[in-house]
Short mmCIF file of C-alpha atoms in Angstrom, two decimals:
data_model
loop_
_atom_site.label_atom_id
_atom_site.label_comp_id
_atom_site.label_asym_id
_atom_site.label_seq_id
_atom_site.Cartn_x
_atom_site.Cartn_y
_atom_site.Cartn_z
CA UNK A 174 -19.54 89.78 160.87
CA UNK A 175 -22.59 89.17 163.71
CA UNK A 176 -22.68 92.19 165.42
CA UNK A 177 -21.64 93.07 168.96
CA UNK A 178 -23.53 92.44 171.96
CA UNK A 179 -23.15 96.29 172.38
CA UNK A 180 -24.72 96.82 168.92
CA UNK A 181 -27.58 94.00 169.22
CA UNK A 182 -28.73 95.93 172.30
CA UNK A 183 -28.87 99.05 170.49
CA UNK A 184 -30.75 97.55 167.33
CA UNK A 185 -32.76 96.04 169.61
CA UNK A 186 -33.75 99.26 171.61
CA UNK A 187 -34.24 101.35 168.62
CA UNK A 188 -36.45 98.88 167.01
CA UNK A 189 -38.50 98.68 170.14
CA UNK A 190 -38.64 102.64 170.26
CA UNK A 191 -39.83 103.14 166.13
CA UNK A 192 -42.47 99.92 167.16
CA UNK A 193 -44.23 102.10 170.22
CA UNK A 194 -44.03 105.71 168.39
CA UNK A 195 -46.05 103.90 165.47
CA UNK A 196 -47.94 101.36 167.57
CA UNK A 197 -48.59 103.70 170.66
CA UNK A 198 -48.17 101.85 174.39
CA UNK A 199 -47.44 98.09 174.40
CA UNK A 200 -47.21 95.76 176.50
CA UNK A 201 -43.51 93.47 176.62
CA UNK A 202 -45.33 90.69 175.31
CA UNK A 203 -46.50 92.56 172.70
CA UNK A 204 -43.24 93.77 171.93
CA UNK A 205 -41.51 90.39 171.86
CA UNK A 206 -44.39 89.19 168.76
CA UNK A 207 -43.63 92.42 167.05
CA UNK A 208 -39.85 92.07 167.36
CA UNK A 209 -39.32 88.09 167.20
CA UNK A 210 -37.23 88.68 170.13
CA UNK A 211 -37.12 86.42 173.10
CA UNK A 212 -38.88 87.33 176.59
CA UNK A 213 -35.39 87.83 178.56
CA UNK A 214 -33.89 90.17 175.70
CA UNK A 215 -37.30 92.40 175.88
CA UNK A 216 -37.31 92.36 179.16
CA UNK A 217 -33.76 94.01 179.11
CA UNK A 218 -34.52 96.20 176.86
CA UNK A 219 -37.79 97.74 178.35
CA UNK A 220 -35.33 97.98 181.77
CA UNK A 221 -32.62 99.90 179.26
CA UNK A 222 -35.14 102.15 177.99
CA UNK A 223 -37.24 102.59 181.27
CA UNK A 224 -33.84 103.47 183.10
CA UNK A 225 -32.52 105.90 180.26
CA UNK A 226 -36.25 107.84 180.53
CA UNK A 227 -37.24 107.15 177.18
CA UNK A 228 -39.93 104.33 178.23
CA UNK A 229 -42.59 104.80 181.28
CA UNK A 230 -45.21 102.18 182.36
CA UNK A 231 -48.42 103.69 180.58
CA UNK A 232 -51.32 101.83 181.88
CA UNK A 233 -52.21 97.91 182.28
CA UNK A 234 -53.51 95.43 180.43
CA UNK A 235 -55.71 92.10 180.95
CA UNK A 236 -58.12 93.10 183.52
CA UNK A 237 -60.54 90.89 181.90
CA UNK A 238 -58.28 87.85 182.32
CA UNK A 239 -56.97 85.56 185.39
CA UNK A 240 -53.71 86.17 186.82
CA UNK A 241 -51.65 89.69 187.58
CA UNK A 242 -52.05 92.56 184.68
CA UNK A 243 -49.50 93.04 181.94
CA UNK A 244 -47.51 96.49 182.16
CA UNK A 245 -48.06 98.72 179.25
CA UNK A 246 -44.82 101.01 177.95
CA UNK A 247 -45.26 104.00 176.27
CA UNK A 248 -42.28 106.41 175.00
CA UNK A 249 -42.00 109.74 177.39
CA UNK A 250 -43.68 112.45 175.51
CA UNK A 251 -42.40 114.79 177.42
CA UNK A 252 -38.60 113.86 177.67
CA UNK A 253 -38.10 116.20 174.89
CA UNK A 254 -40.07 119.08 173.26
CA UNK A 255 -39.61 120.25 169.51
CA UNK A 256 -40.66 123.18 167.54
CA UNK A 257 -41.56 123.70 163.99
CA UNK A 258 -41.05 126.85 161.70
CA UNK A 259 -42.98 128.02 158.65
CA UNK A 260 -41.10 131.00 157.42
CA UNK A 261 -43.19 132.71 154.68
CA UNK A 262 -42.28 136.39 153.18
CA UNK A 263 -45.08 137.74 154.97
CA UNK A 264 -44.93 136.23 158.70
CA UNK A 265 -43.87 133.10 160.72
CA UNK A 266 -45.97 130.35 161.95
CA UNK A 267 -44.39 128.07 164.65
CA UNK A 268 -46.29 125.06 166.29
CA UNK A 269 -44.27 123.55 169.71
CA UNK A 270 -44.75 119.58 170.57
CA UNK A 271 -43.91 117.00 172.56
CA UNK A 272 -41.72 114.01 171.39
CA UNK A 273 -44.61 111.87 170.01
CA UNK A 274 -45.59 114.71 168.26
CA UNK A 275 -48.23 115.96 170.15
CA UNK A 276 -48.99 120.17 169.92
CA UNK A 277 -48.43 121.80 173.04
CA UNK A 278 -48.27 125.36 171.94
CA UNK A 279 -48.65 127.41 168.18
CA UNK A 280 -48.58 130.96 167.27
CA UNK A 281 -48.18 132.82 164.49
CA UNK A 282 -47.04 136.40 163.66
CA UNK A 283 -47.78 138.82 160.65
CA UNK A 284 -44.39 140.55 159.10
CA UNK A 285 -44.81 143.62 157.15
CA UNK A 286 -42.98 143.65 153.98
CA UNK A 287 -41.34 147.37 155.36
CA UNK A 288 -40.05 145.60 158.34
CA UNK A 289 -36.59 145.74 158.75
CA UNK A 290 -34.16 143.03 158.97
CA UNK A 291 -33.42 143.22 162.99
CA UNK A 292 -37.17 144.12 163.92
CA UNK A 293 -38.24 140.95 161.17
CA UNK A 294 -35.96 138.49 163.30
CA UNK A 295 -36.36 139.80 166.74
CA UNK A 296 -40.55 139.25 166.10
CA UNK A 297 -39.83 135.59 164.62
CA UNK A 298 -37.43 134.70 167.63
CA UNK A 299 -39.94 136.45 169.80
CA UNK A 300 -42.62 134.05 168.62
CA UNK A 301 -40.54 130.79 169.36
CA UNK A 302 -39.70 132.24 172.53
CA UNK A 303 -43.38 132.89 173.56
CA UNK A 304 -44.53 129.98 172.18
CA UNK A 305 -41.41 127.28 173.91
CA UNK A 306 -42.19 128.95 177.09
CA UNK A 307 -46.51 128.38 176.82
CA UNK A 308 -45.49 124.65 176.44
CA UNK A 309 -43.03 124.61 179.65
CA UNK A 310 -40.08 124.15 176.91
CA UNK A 311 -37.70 126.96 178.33
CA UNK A 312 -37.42 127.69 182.25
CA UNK A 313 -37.64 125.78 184.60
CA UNK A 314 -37.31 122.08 183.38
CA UNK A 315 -40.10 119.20 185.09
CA UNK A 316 -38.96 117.26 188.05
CA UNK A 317 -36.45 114.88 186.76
CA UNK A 318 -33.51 115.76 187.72
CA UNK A 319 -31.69 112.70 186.83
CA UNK A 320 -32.18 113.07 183.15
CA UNK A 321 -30.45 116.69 181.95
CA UNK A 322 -32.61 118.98 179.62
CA UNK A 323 -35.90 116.61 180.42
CA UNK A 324 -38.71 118.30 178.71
CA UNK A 325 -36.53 121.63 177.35
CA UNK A 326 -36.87 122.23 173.23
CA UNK A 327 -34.33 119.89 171.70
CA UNK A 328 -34.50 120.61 168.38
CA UNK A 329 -36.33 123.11 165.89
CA UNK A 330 -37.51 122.13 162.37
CA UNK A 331 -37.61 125.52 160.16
CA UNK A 332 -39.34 125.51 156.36
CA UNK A 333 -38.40 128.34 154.20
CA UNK A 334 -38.49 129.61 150.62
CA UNK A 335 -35.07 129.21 148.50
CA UNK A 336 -32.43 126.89 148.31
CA UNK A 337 -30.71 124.54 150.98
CA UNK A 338 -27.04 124.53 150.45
CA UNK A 339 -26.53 120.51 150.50
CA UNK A 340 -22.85 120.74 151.46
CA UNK A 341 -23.82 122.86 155.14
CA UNK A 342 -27.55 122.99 155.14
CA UNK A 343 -27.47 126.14 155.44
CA UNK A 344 -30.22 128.80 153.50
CA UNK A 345 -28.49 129.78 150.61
CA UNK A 346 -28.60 133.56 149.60
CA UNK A 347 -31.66 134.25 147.05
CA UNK A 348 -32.42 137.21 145.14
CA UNK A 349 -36.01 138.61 145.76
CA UNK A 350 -36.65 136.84 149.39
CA UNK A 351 -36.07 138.77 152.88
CA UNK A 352 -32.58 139.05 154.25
CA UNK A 353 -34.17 138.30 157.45
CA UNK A 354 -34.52 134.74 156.47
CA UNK A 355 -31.13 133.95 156.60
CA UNK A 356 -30.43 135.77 159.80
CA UNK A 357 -33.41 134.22 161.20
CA UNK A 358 -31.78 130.53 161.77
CA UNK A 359 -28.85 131.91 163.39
CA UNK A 360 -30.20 134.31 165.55
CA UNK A 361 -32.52 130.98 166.99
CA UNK A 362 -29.23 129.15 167.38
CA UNK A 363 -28.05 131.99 169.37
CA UNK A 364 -30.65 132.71 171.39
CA UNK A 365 -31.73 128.74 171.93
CA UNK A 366 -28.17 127.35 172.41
CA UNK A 367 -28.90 123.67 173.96
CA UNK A 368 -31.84 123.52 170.56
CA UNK A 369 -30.63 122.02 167.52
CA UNK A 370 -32.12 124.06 164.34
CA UNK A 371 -32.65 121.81 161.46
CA UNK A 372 -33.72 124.11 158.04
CA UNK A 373 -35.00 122.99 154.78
CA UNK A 374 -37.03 124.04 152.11
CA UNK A 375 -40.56 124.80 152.58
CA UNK A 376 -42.16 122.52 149.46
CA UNK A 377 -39.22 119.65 150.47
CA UNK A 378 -41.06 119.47 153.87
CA UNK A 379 -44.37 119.41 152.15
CA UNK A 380 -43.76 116.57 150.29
CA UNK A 381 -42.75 114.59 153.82
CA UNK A 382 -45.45 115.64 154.91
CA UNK A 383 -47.43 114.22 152.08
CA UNK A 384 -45.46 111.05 152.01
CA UNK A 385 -46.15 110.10 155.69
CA UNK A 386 -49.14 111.35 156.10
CA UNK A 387 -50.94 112.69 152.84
CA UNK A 388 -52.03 111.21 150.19
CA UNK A 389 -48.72 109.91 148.66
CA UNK A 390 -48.11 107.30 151.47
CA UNK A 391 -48.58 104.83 149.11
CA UNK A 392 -46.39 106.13 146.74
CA UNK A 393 -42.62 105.62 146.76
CA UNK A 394 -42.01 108.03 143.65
CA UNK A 395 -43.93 111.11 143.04
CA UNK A 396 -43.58 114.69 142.35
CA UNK A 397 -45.51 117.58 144.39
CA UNK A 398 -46.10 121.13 142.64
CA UNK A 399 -46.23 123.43 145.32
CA UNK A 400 -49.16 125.94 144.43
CA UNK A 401 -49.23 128.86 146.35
CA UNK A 402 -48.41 132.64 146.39
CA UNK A 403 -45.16 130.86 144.49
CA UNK A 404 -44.75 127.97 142.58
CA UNK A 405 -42.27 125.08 143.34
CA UNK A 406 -41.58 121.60 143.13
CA UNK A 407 -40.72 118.53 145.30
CA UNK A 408 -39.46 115.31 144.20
CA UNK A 409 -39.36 111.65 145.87
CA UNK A 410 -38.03 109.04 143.98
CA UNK A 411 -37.57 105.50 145.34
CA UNK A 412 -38.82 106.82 148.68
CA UNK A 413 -35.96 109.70 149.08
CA UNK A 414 -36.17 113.32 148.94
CA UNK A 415 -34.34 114.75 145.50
CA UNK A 416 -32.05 117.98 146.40
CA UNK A 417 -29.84 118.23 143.67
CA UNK A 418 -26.00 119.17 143.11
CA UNK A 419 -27.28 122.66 144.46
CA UNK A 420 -30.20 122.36 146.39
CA UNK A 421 -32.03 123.18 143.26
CA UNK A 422 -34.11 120.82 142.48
CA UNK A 423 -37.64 121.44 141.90
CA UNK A 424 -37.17 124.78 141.27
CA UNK A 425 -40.25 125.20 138.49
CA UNK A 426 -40.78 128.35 139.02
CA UNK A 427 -37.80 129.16 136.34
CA UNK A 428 -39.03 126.41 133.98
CA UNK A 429 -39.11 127.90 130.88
CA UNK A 430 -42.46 126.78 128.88
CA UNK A 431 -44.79 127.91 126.53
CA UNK A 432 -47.70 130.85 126.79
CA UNK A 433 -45.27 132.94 128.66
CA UNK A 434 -44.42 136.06 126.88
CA UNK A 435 -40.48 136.10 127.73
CA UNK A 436 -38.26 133.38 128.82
CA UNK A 437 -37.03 133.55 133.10
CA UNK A 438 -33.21 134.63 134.17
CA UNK A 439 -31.22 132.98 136.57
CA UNK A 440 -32.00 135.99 139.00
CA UNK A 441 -36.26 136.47 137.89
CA UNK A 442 -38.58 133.52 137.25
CA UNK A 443 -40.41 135.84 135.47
CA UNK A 444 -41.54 134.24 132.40
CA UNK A 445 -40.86 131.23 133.86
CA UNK A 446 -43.74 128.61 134.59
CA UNK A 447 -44.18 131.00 137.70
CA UNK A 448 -45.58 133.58 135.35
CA UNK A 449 -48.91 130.37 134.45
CA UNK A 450 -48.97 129.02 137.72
CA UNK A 451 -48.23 131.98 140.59
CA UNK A 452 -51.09 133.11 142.62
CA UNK A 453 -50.80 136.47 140.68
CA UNK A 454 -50.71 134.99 137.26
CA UNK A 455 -54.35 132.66 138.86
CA UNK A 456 -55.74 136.20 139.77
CA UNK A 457 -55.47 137.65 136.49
CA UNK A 458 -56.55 134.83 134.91
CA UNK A 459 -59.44 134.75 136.99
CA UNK A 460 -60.06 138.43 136.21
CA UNK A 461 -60.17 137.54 132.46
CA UNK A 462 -62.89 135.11 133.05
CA UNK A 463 -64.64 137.29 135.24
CA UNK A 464 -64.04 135.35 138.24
CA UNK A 465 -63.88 137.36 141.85
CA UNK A 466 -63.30 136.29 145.61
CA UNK A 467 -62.13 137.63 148.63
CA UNK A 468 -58.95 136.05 150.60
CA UNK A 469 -59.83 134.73 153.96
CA UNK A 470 -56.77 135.77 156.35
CA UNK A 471 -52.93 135.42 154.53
CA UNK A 472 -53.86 132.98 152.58
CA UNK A 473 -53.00 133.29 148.29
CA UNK A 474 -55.70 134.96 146.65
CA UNK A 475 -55.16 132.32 143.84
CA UNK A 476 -57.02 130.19 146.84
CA UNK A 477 -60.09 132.28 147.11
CA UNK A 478 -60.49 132.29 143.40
CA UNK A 479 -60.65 128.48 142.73
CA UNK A 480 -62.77 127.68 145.59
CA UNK A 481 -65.41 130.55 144.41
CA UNK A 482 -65.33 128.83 140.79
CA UNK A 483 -65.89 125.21 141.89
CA UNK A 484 -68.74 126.40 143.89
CA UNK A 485 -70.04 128.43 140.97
CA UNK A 486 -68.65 125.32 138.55
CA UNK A 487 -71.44 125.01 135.84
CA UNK A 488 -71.32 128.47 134.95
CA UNK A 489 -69.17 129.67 131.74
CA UNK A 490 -67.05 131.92 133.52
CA UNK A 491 -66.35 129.74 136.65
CA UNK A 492 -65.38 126.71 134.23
CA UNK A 493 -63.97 128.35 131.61
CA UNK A 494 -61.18 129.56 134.14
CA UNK A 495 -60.95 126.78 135.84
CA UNK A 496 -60.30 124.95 132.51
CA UNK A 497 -57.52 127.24 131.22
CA UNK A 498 -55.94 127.12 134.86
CA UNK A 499 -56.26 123.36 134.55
CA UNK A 500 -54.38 123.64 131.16
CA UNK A 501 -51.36 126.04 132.42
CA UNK A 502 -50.54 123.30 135.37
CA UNK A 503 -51.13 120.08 132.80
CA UNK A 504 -47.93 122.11 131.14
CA UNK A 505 -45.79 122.25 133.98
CA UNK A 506 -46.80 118.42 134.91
CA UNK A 507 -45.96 117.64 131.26
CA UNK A 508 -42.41 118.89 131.95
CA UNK A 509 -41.39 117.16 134.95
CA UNK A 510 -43.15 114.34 134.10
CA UNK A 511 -41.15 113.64 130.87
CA UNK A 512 -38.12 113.94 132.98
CA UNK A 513 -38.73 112.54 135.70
CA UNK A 514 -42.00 109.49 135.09
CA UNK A 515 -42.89 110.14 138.55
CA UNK A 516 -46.34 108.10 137.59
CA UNK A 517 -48.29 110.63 140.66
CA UNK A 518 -48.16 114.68 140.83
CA UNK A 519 -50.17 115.96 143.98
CA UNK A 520 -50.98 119.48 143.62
CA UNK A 521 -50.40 121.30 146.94
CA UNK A 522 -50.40 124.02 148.87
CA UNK A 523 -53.39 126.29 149.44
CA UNK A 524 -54.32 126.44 145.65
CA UNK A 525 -54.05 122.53 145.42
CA UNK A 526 -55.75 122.15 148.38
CA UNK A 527 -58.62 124.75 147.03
CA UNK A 528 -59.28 123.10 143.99
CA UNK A 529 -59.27 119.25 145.27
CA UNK A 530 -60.57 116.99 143.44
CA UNK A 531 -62.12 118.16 140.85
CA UNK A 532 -59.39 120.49 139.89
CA UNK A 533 -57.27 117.61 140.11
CA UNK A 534 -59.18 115.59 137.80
CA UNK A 535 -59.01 118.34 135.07
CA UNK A 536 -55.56 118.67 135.18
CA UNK A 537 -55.29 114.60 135.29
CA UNK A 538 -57.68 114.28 131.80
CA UNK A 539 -55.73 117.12 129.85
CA UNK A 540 -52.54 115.76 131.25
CA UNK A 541 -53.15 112.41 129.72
CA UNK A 542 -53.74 114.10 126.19
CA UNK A 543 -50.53 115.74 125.94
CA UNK A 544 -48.02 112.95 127.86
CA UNK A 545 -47.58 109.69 126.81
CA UNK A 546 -46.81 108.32 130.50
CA UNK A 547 -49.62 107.58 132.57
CA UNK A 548 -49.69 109.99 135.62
CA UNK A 549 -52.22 110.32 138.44
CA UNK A 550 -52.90 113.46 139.52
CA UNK A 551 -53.69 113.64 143.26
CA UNK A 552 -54.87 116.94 145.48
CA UNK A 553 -53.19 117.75 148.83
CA UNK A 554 -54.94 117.21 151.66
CA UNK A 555 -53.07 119.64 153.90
CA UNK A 556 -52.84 122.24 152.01
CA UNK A 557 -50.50 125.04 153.07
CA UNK A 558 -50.53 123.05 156.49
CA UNK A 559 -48.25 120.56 155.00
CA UNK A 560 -45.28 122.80 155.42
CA UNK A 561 -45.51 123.29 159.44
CA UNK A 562 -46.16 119.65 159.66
CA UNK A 563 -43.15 118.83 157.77
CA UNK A 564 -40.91 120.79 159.74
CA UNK A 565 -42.40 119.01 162.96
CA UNK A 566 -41.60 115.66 161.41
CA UNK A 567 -37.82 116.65 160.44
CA UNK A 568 -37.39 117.66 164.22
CA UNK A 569 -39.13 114.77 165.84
CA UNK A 570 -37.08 112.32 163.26
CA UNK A 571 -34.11 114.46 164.25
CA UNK A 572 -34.53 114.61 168.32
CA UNK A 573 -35.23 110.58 167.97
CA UNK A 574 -32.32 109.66 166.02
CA UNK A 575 -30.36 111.06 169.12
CA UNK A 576 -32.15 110.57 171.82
CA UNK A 577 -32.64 107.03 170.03
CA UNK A 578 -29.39 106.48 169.65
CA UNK A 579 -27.19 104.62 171.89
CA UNK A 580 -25.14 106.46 175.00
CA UNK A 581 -21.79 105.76 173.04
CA UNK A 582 -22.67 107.79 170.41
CA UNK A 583 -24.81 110.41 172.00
#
C-alpha cells in the first residue's frame, strides 16, 4: 500500500535529517539532488524541520554567482546534549556532546578497588553531574523557550564489562566485577530523570565504533578481540551486532584452548583463552623473554610491554615475545574464525592498538598457517578510545531516532 501523506512527510524529514548529519549544512537545492525530491516537498520539509527546531539557517551560499544567495540548513547541535560512559573496574570516563556529536565537556575519575559500593557510584554520578553541567546540559536550559528540554542531556550511552541481558538491557549480575556497576545505571536514572540511559557492553560498543569509524567500515562481517586488561570479543555479521540468546556472545575470555594449564568454569575464565591473552598473562610472558616497560597512566601494562618490544623489534628478546604473543592470539582467532568465517579480526583495545601493524601482521602470517579460511587481520585505530566513542554513537543514534521521529510517535 503507498504510504500516507502523514508517513511520506516523515520519511521525507528523516531522510533529510540522516543526509545533513552525514553531509554537514546544505542548501534546499542541495537537498532536493540528494533526495530526488521535488522543490515544493523540500521546501516543506526544511519549514517542518526549521519550525520543530531541529533545522537552523547555517550560513549562505553563491556569493560568487548573480542573483540572491541560497540558505544553508544545518541540524541544531545544541537542541539536545548526550553523554557517554566508559565504566572500567578501576574508574569512569565520561565525554558530554552536542547532537552532531561534537565534545563539549569530558572527565574522568580514578576508583580504588577498596571503594565501597555507595562512595564508587556517588563519584561516577558525581562525574556526569560535573561534567553535564561544564557543557550547560543541566540548569538553566538556553533561550528557547518554545522547544521543552532545548539543550538539557537527553540521553546517556554507558559501556561496561559483563553481559547485557537482551530481554531488558539491563547489566546482568557477573561474578568477579564491582557491584557498583550495576547500581551505577540506576542511580543515573535517578538522579537524571528527563535522560534516557542506554547500557551495553564495553567491546559491543567498540566494535561500532570500529565499524563507523575504524578500520572495519568497509567491512560488513568481522570479529573484534578486545585486548586489554581483559580479553573479549565482538561480532558483526551482515552489518549487525551479534548478542546472543544471553548476551553472551563473544565472551572469549572462557574459551577453552590449548597451552593453558586447566580448563575455565562458568564462574572463572581462568584457564580460559584469558589466561594467553589477558594483560597479566602478556606481562609474564614478557617477563620470560626479558621484556620490561613502565605503564603510562591506567592504561594495561600488557600496552607498555608491546610498544617497548616493537621499538626494540630486532632484538631476540623483543621478537621472540612478540612472536609467542603473536602465536597465543593466532589461537584464539583460529577459534572464532572456524566458527564464525568472519574473513577480518581487528585486534583492539590498548594492546591492539600498541602493537599495530606489525603485531597485526604476525598474528595475520601464523594465522594463515593454522586456518584454512583466509582472514585479514587488522589493528584498531582507537584503541581503548573506541569504547567512549561507542557509547557516544549509541546515544546520538538513540536521541535522533526520537527527536527524528515524527510528533505522533514522540
Amino acid at each position: 500500500m503507498p504510504a500516507s501523506p502523514s508517513t511520506a512527510r516523515a520519511i521525507n524529514d528523516r531522510l533529510a535529517l540522516r543526509l545533513l548529519q552525514q553531509e554537514g549544512p546544505l542548501t534546499a537545492g542541495r537537498l532536493k539532488q540528494l533526495t530526488g525530491l521535488s522543490r515544493p516537498t523540500v521546501a516543506d520539509l526544511v519549514e517542518r524541520l526549521t519550525a520543530s527546531g531541529l533545522v537552523t539557517v547555517v550560513g549562505e551560499s553563491g556569493e560568487q554567482r548573480r542573483g540572491p544567495n541560497a540558505r544553508v540548513y544545518g541540524i541544531v547541535a545544541d537542541r539536545a546534549h548526550l553523554a557517554a560512559l566508559d565504566v572500567r573496574t578501576e574508574g569512569v570516563s565520561v565525554v558530554v556532546s552536542d547532537l552532531v556529536g561534537r565534545v563539549l565537556a569530558e572527565a574522568s575519575v580514578p576508583i580504588g578497588e577498596g571503594t565501597g559500593t555507595g562512595p564508587a557510584v556517588e563519584q561516577a554520578v558525581a562525574l556526569v553531574e560535573r561534567a553535564a553541567k561544564e557543557a550547560g546540559s543541566l540548569g538553566v536550559s538556553p533561550p528557547r523557550e518554545l522547544v521543552p528540554g532545548w539543550g538539557r542531556l537527553h540521553t546517556v550511552g554507558i559501556g561496561a564489562p559483563g553481559l547485557i541481558d537482551p530481554a531488558s538491557g539491563e547489566l546482568r549480575n557477573s561474578t568477579g566485577l564491582p557491584a557498583w556497576h550495576r547500581r551505577l545505571v540506576a542511580a543515573l536514572q535517578e538522579r537524571l530523570p528527563e535522560a534516557r540511559v542506554l547500557v551495553e557492553n564495553e567491546t559491543n560498543l567498540a566494535a561500532l565504533a570500529e565499524q563507523r569509524e575504524g578500520v572495519a567500515r568497509d567491512r560488513d562481517t568481522f570479529v573484534l578481540l578486545w585486548l586489554g586488561h581483559g580479553t573479549g570479543a565482538a561480532v558483526v555479521l551482515d552489518g549487525a551486532l551479534r548478542r546472543g540468546a544471553s548476551g553472551g556472545t563473544g565472551e572469549i575470555g572462557f574459551l577453552p584452548v590449548p597451552g593453558t594449564t586447566s580448563l575455565p568454569s562458568a564462574t572463572d575464565c581462568g584457564g580460559g583463552f584469558h589466561s594467553l591473552v589477558g594483560s597479566a598473562a602478556i606481562a609474564g610472558l614478557a617477563a620470560e623473554h626479558g621484556v620490561s616497560a613502565r605503564p603510562e597512566g591506567y592504561e594495561p601494562h600488557a600496552a607498555a610491554l608491546v610498544r617497548q618490544a616493537l621499538a626494540a623489534a630486532g632484538s631476540p628478546a623483543a621478537d621472540g615475545f612478540l612472536d609467542a604473543l603473536a602465536d597465543r592470539l593466532a589461537i584464539g582467532a583460529a577459534s572464532v574464525g572456524a566458527v564464525l568465517d568472519p574473513g577480518c579480526v581487528v585486534l583492539g583495545g590498548e594492546v591492539g592498538q600498541a602493537g599495530g601493524a606489525p603485531l597485526a601482521a604476525r598474528v595475520g602470517r601464523r594465522l594463515a598457517r593454522i586456518s584454512p579460511l583466509p582472514t585479514e587481520v587488522r589493528a584498531s585505530p582507537l584503541g581503548g578510545g573506541a569504547v567512549l566513542r561507542g557509547a557516544l554513537l549509541t546515544a546520538r543514534d538513540g536521541a535522533q531516532d526520537e527527536l527524528f521521529a515524527p510528533p505522533s510517535s514522540r
